[in-house]
PDB file of C-alpha atoms in Angstrom:
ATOM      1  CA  UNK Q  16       0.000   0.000   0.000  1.00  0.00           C
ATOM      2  CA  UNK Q  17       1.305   3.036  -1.295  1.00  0.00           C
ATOM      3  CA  UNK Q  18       1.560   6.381   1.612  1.00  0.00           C
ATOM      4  CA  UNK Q  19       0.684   9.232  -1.315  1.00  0.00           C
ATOM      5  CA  UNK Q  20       0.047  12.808  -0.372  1.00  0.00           C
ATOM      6  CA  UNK Q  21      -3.903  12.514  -1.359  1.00  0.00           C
ATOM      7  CA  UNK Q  22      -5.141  16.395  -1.789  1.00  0.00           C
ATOM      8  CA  UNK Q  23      -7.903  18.379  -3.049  1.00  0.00           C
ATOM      9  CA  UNK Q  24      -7.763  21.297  -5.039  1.00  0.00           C
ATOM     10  CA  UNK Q  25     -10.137  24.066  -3.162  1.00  0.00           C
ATOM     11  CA  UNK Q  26     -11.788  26.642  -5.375  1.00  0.00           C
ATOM     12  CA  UNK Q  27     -10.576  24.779  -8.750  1.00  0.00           C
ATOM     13  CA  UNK Q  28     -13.447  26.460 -11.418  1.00  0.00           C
ATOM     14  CA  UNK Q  29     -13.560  30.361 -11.250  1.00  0.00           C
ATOM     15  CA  UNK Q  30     -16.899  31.410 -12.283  1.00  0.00           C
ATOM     16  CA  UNK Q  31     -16.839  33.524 -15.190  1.00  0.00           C
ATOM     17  CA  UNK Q  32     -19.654  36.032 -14.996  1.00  0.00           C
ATOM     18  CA  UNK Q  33     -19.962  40.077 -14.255  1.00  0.00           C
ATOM     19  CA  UNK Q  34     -21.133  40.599 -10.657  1.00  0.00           C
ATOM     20  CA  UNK Q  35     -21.257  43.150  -7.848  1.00  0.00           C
ATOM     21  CA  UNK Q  36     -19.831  40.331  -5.169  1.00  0.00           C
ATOM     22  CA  UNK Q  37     -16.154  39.891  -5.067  1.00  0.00           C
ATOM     23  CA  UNK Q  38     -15.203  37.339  -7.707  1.00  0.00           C
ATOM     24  CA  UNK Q  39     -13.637  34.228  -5.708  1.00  0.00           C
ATOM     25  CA  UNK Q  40     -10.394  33.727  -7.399  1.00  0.00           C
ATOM     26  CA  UNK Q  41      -8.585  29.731  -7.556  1.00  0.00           C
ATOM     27  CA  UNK Q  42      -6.469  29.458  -4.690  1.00  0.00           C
ATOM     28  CA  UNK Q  43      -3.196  27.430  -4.367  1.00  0.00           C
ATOM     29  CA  UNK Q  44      -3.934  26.030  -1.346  1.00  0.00           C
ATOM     30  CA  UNK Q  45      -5.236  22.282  -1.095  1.00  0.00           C
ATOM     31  CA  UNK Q  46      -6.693  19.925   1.435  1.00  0.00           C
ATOM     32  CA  UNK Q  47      -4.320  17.631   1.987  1.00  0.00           C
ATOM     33  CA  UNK Q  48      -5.159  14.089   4.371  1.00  0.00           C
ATOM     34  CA  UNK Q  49      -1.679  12.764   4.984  1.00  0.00           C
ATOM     35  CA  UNK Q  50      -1.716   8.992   5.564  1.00  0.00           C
ATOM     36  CA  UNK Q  51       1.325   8.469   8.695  1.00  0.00           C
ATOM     37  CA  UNK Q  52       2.282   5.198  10.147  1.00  0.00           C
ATOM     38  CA  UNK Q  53       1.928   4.391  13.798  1.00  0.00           C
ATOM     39  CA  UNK Q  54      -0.463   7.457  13.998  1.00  0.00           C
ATOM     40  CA  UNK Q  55      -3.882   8.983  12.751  1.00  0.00           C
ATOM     41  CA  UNK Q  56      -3.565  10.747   9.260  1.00  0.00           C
ATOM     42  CA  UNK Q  57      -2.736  14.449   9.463  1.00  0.00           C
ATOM     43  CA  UNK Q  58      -4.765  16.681   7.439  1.00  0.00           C
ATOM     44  CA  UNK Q  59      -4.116  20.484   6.872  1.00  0.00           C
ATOM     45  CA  UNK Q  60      -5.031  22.543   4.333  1.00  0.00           C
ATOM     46  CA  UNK Q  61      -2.307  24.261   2.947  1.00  0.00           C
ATOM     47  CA  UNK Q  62       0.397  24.414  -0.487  1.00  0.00           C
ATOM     48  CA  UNK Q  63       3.416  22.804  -1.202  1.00  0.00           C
ATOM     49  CA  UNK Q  64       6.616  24.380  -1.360  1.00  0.00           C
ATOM     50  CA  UNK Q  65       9.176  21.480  -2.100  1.00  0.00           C
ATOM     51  CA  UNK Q  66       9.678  18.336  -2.790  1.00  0.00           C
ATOM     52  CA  UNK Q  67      12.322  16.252  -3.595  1.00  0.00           C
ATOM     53  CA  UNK Q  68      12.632  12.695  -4.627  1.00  0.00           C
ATOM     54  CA  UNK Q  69      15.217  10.286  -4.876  1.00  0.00           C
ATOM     55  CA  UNK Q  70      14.040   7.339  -7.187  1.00  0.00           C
ATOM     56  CA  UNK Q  71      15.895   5.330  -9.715  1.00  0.00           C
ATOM     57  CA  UNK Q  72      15.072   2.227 -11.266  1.00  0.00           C
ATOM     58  CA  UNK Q  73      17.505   0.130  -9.943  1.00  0.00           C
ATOM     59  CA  UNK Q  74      17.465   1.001  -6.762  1.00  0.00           C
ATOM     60  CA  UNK Q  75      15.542  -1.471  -3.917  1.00  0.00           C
ATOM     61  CA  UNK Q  76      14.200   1.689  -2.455  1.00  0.00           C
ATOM     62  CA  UNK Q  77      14.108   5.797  -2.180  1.00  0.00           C
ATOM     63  CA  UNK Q  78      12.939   8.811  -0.489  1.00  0.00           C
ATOM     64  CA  UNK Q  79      10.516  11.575  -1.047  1.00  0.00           C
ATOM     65  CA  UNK Q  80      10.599  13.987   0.853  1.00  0.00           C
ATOM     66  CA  UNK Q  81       7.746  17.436   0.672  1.00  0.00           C
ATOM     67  CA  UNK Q  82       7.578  20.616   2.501  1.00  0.00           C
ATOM     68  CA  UNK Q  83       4.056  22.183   2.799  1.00  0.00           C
ATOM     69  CA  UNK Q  84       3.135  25.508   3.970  1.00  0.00           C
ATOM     70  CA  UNK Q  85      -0.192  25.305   6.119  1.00  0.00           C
ATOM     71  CA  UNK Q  86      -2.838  27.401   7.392  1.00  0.00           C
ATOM     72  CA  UNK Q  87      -1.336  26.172  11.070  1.00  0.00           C
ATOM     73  CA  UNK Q  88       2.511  26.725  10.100  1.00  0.00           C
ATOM     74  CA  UNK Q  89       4.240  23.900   8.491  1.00  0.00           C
ATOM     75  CA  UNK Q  90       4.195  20.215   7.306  1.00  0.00           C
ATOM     76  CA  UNK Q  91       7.747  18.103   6.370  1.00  0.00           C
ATOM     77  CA  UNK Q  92       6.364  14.654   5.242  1.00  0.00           C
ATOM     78  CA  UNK Q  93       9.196  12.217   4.710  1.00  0.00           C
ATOM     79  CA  UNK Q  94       8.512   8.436   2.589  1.00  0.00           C
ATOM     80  CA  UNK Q  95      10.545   5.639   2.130  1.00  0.00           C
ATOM     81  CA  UNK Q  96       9.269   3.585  -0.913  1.00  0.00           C
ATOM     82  CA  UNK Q  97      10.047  -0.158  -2.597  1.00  0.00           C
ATOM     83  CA  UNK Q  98      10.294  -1.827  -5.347  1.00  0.00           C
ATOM     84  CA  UNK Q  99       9.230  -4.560  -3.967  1.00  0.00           C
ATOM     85  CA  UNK Q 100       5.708  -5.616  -3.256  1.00  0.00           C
ATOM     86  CA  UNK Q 101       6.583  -7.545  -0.203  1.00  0.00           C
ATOM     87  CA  UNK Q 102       7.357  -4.538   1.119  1.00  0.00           C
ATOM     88  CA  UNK Q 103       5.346  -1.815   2.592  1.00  0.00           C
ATOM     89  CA  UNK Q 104       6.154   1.804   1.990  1.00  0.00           C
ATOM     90  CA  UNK Q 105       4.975   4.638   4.487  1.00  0.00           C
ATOM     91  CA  UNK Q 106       5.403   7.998   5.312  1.00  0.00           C
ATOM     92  CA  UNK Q 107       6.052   9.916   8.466  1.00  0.00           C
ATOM     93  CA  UNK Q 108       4.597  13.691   8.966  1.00  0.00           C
ATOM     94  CA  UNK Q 109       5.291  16.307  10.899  1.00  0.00           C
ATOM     95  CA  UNK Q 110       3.584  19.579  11.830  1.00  0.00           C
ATOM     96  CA  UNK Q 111       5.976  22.818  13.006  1.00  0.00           C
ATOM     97  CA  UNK Q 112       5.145  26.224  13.895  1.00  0.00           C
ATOM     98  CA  UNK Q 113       8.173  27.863  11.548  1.00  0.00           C
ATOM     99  CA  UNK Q 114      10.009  26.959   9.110  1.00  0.00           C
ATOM    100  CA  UNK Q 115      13.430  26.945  10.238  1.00  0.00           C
ATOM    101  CA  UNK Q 116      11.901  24.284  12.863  1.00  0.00           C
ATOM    102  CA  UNK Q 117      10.979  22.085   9.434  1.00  0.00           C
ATOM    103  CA  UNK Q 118      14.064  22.563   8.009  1.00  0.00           C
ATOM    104  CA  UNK Q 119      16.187  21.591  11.282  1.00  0.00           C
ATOM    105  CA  UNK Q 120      14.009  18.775  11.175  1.00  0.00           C
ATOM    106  CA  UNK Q 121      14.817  17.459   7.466  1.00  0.00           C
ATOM    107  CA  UNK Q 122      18.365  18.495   8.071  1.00  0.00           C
ATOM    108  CA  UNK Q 123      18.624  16.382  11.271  1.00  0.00           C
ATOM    109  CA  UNK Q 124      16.500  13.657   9.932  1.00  0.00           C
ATOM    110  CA  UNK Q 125      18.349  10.151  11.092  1.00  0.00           C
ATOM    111  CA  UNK Q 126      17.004   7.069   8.051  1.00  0.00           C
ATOM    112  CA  UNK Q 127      19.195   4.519  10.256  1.00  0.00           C
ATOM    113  CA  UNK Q 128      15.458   4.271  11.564  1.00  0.00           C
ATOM    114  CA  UNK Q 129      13.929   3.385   8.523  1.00  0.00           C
ATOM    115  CA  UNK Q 130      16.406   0.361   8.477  1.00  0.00           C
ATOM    116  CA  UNK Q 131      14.528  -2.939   8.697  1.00  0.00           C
ATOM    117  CA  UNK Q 132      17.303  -4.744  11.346  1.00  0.00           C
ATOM    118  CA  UNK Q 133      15.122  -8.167  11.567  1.00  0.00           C
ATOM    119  CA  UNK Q 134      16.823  -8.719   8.340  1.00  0.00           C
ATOM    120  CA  UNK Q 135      20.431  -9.143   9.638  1.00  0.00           C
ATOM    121  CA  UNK Q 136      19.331 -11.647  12.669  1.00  0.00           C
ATOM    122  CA  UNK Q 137      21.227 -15.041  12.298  1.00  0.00           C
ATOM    123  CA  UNK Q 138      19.736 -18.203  13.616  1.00  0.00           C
ATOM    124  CA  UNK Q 139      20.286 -18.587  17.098  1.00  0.00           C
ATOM    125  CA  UNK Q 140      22.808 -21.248  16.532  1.00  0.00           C
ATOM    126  CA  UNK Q 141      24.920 -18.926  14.448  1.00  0.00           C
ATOM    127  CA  UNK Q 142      28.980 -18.975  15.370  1.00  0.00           C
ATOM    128  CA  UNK Q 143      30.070 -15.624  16.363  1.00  0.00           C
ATOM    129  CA  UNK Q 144      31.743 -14.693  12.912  1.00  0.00           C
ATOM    130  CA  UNK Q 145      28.050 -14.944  11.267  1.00  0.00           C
ATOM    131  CA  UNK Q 146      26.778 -12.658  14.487  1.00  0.00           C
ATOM    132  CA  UNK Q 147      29.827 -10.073  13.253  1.00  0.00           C
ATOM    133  CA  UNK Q 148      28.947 -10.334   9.547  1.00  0.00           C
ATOM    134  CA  UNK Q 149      25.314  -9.978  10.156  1.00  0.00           C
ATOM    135  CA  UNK Q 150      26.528  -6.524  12.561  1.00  0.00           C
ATOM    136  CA  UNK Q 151      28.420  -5.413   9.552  1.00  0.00           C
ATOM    137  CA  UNK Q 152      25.646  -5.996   6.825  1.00  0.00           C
ATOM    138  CA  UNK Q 153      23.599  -3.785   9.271  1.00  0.00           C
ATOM    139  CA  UNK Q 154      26.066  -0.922   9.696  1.00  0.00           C
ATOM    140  CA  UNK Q 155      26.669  -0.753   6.001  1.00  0.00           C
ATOM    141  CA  UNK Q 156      22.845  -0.252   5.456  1.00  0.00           C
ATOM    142  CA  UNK Q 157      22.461   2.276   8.094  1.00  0.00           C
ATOM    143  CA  UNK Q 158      25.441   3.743   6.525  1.00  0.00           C
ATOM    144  CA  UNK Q 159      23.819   3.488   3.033  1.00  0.00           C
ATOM    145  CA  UNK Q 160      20.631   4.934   3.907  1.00  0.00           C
ATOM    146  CA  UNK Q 161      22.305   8.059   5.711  1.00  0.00           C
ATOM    147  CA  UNK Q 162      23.902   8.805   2.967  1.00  0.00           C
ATOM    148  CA  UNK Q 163      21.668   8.567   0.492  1.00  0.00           C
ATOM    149  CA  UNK Q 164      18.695  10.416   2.756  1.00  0.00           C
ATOM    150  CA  UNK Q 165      21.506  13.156   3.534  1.00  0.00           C
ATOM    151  CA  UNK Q 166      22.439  13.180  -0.350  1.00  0.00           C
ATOM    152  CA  UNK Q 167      18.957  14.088  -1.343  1.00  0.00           C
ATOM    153  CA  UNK Q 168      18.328  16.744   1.155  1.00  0.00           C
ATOM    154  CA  UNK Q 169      21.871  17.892   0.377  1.00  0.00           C
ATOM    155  CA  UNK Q 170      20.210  18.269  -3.548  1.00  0.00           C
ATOM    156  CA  UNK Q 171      17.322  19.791  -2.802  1.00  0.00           C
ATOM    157  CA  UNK Q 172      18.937  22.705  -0.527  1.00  0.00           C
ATOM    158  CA  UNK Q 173      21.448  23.209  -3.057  1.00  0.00           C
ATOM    159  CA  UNK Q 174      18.244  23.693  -5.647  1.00  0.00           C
ATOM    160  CA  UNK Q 175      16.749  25.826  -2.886  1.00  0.00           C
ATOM    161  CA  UNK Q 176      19.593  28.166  -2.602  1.00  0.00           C
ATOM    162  CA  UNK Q 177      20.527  28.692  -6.377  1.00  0.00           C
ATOM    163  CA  UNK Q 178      16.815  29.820  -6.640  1.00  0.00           C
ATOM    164  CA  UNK Q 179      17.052  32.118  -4.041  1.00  0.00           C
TER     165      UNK Q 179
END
């Protein structure tokens, strides 16, 4: 099951008519419902500022990462996806009241949590070289996914700056 940003545009037709009243004009701004594991979805209304994503084809997994401004303050959503289907991808949200909180947040952002360590567990009746190899294999993924998480936010203030 796929964790995608699911919005709504607000305001999308713009009637086209003379009138007295104010014409409402299409706003930018979105409902968004937010769909976060390990906690209920988080829904703001609000508009995207950023977003960065790291996918390639031959990679097992990647990152997106988006940056909302909302009606509250902010939203940083990070996702980890797969390839595979066995796997389940999901997305973790959080809401700040400034942006330089976000930002510190993205910046400081650890994906050693997003490693799946049940993976490198040997049997119970494993000699104490497999323990070490299987310690290894997990420190080189932590490793991996630090530096490829740090990589893309890396990109995407680099982006941020030239615009600026």
């Amino acid at each position: 099951m796929q964790y995608m940003t699911e919005a709504k545009l607000t305001e999308q037709v713009v009637p086209f008519y003379e009138t007295s009243a104010p014409v409402p004009r299409a706003s930018a701004e979105m409902q968004y419902r937010i769909k976060r594991i390990g906690a209920r979805p988080l829904i703001f209304t609000g508009a995207e500022l950023g977003m960065a994503m790291s996918f390639a084809p031959d990679m097992a997994w990647w990152y997106e990462f988006n940056l909302f401004r909302s009606t509250q303050g902010f939203v940083l959503t990070v996702k980890r996806f797969y390839q595979s289907e066995d796997e389940t991808d999901y997305c973790r949200a959080w809401e700040f009241d400034n942006l330089d909180a976000a930002m510190t947040a993205l910046e400081k952002y650890d994906a050693a949590q997003d490693v799946k360590a049940e993976r490198f567990i040997p049997s119970p009746s494993a000699s104490a070289a497999e323990f070490a190899a299987c310690a290894m294999q997990l420190r080189a993924e932590i490793s991996e996914a630090r530096a490829h998480f740090a990589s893309l936010v890396g990109e995407f203030l680099h982006e941020l700056d030239a615009e600026m």
